[in-house]
Short mmCIF file of C-alpha atoms in Angstrom, two decimals:
data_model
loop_
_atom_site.label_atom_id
_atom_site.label_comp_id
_atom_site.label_asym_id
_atom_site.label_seq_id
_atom_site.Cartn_x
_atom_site.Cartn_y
_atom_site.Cartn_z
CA UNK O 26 0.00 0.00 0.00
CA UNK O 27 2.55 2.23 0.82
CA UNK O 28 3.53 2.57 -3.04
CA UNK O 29 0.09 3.11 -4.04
CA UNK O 30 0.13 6.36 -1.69
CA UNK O 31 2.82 7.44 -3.25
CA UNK O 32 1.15 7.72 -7.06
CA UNK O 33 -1.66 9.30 -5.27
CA UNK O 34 0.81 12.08 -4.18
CA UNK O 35 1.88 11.93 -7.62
CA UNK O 36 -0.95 12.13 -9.44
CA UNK O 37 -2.28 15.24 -7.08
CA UNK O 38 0.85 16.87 -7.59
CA UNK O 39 0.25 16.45 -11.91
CA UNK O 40 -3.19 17.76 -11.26
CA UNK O 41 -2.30 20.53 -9.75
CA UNK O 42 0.41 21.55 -12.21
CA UNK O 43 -2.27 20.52 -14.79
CA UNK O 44 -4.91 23.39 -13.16
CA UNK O 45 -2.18 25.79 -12.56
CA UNK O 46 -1.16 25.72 -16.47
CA UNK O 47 -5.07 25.80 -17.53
CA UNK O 48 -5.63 28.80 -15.51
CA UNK O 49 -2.65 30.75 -16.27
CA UNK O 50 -3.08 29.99 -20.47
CA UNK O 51 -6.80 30.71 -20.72
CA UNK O 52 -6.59 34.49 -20.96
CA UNK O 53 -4.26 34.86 -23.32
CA UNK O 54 -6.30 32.17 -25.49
CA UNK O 55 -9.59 33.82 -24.96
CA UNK O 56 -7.80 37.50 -26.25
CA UNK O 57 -6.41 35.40 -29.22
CA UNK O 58 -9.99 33.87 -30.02
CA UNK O 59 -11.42 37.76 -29.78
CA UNK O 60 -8.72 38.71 -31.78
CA UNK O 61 -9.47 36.18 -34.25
CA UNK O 62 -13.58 36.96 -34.31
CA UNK O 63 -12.87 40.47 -34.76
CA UNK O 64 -11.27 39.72 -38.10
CA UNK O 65 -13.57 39.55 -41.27
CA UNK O 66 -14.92 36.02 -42.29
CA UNK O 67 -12.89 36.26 -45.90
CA UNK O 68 -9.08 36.75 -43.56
CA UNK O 69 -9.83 34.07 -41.09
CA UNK O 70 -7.77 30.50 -42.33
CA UNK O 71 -11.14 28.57 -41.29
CA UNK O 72 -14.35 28.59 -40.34
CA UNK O 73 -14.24 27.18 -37.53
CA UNK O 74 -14.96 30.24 -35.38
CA UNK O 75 -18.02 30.96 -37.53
CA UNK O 76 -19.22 27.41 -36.30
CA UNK O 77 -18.10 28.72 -32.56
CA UNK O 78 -20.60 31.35 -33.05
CA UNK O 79 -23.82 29.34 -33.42
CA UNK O 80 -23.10 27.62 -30.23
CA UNK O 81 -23.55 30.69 -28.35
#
């Protein structure tokens, strides 16, 4: 048992750095994705954003 505690420590550990890299990325990836939408429909590479939009 006393190994299994020890993947439990690491696996709480990986969550945590897993969270911590989530949280500190998501701004900068939401102001990319405004950036993107505020760009007219014939400059964007895709339409994948166009898509986004009818989710909303």
């Amino acid at each position: 048992m006393a190994g299994r505690t020890g993947q439990e420590d690491q696996l709480g550990a990986l969550g945590l750095v897993l969270n911590t890299a989530v949280l500190w990325t998501t701004p900068y990836l939401d102001a990319e994705v405004e950036e993107l939408r505020a760009l007219p429909a014939e400059e964007r590479e895709h339409g994948v954003l166009d898509e986004d939009e009818h989710c909303r």
